[in-house]
Amino acid sequence: MEKYKLLPYGISNYAQIKREGKYMVDKTATDADAEKQWSEAEEQIRGYAKGEVVRQMTKGTELHLVIAQIKGYDLMHLDKVETERD
């Protein structure tokens, strides 16, 4: 797994960001555990983005979905997730 994946975009006054943080509690967690947790986080954040409250709050702006995965004190994975089109 790539240790750091930086976000390839800038933030403007017209962007809204929804963040989801996932913490790997078990220090012996495997890459498979991390991948499963990441998939669950993608599903969760996309669900938030489809919600009526978020749609109203971000109307007229671009919504960026960002997930951070942390294990201990280490950032394991940070990335922007693409929104699903309706």
Short mmCIF file of C-alpha atoms in Angstrom, two decimals:
data_model
loop_
_atom_site.label_atom_id
_atom_site.label_comp_id
_atom_site.label_asym_id
_atom_site.label_seq_id
_atom_site.Cartn_x
_atom_site.Cartn_y
_atom_site.Cartn_z
CA MET A 1 0.00 0.00 0.00
CA GLU A 2 1.30 3.45 -0.88
CA LYS A 3 2.10 5.23 2.38
CA TYR A 4 1.08 8.77 1.35
CA LYS A 5 -1.08 9.81 -1.53
CA LEU A 6 -1.38 13.59 -1.66
CA LEU A 7 -4.36 15.43 -2.99
CA PRO A 8 -3.80 16.73 -6.55
CA TYR A 9 -6.11 19.74 -6.42
CA GLY A 10 -6.32 23.19 -4.90
CA ILE A 11 -9.05 24.49 -2.65
CA SER A 12 -11.01 27.57 -3.64
CA ASN A 13 -13.74 29.66 -2.05
CA TYR A 14 -16.20 27.72 -4.16
CA ALA A 15 -15.28 24.25 -2.92
CA GLN A 16 -16.87 22.28 -0.11
CA ILE A 17 -15.02 19.40 1.53
CA LYS A 18 -16.54 16.42 3.31
CA ARG A 19 -13.96 14.53 5.37
CA GLU A 20 -14.08 11.02 6.69
CA GLY A 21 -11.41 9.77 9.08
CA LYS A 22 -10.76 6.09 9.68
CA TYR A 23 -8.49 4.88 12.48
CA MET A 24 -6.89 1.44 12.40
CA VAL A 25 -7.19 0.37 16.04
CA ASP A 26 -5.34 -2.93 15.80
CA LYS A 27 -1.60 -2.42 15.26
CA THR A 28 -1.42 -5.87 13.66
CA ALA A 29 -4.03 -5.00 11.02
CA THR A 30 -3.11 -6.35 7.59
CA ASP A 31 -3.23 -4.66 4.20
CA ALA A 32 -6.45 -6.61 3.55
CA ASP A 33 -7.97 -5.10 6.72
CA ALA A 34 -6.93 -1.63 5.58
CA GLU A 35 -8.41 -2.16 2.10
CA LYS A 36 -11.70 -3.36 3.59
CA GLN A 37 -11.83 -0.34 5.92
CA TRP A 38 -11.07 1.98 2.98
CA SER A 39 -13.90 0.47 0.91
CA GLU A 40 -16.30 0.94 3.83
CA ALA A 41 -15.19 4.57 4.19
CA GLU A 42 -15.78 5.20 0.46
CA GLU A 43 -19.29 3.79 0.74
CA GLN A 44 -19.97 5.84 3.87
CA ILE A 45 -18.72 9.17 2.51
CA ARG A 46 -20.57 8.71 -0.79
CA GLY A 47 -23.73 8.05 1.24
CA TYR A 48 -23.21 11.34 3.09
CA ALA A 49 -22.70 13.16 -0.20
CA LYS A 50 -26.04 11.87 -1.53
CA GLY A 51 -27.90 13.09 1.57
CA GLU A 52 -30.35 15.94 1.25
CA VAL A 53 -28.68 18.08 3.94
CA VAL A 54 -25.27 17.91 2.24
CA ARG A 55 -26.85 18.60 -1.15
CA GLN A 56 -28.52 21.74 0.23
CA MET A 57 -25.35 22.90 2.02
CA THR A 58 -23.18 22.49 -1.09
CA LYS A 59 -25.61 23.83 -3.67
CA GLY A 60 -23.73 25.93 -6.22
CA THR A 61 -20.31 24.65 -5.14
CA GLU A 62 -18.07 21.72 -5.94
CA LEU A 63 -18.01 18.97 -3.31
CA HIS A 64 -14.72 17.18 -2.61
CA LEU A 65 -14.84 13.90 -0.70
CA VAL A 66 -11.65 13.24 1.27
CA ILE A 67 -10.75 10.19 3.35
CA ALA A 68 -7.83 9.93 5.80
CA GLN A 69 -6.79 6.53 7.12
CA ILE A 70 -4.61 6.55 10.25
CA LYS A 71 -2.83 3.76 12.12
CA GLY A 72 -1.32 4.75 15.46
CA TYR A 73 0.21 8.16 14.80
CA ASP A 74 0.89 7.44 11.13
CA LEU A 75 -1.10 8.65 8.17
CA MET A 76 -1.48 5.54 6.06
CA HIS A 77 -3.64 6.81 3.20
CA LEU A 78 -5.09 10.21 2.29
CA ASP A 79 -7.03 10.64 -0.91
CA LYS A 80 -9.87 12.36 -2.67
CA VAL A 81 -12.73 10.04 -3.61
CA GLU A 82 -14.74 10.66 -6.75
CA THR A 83 -18.46 11.23 -6.30
CA GLU A 84 -20.86 8.89 -8.03
CA ARG A 85 -22.98 10.56 -10.69
CA ASP A 86 -26.76 10.33 -10.40
#
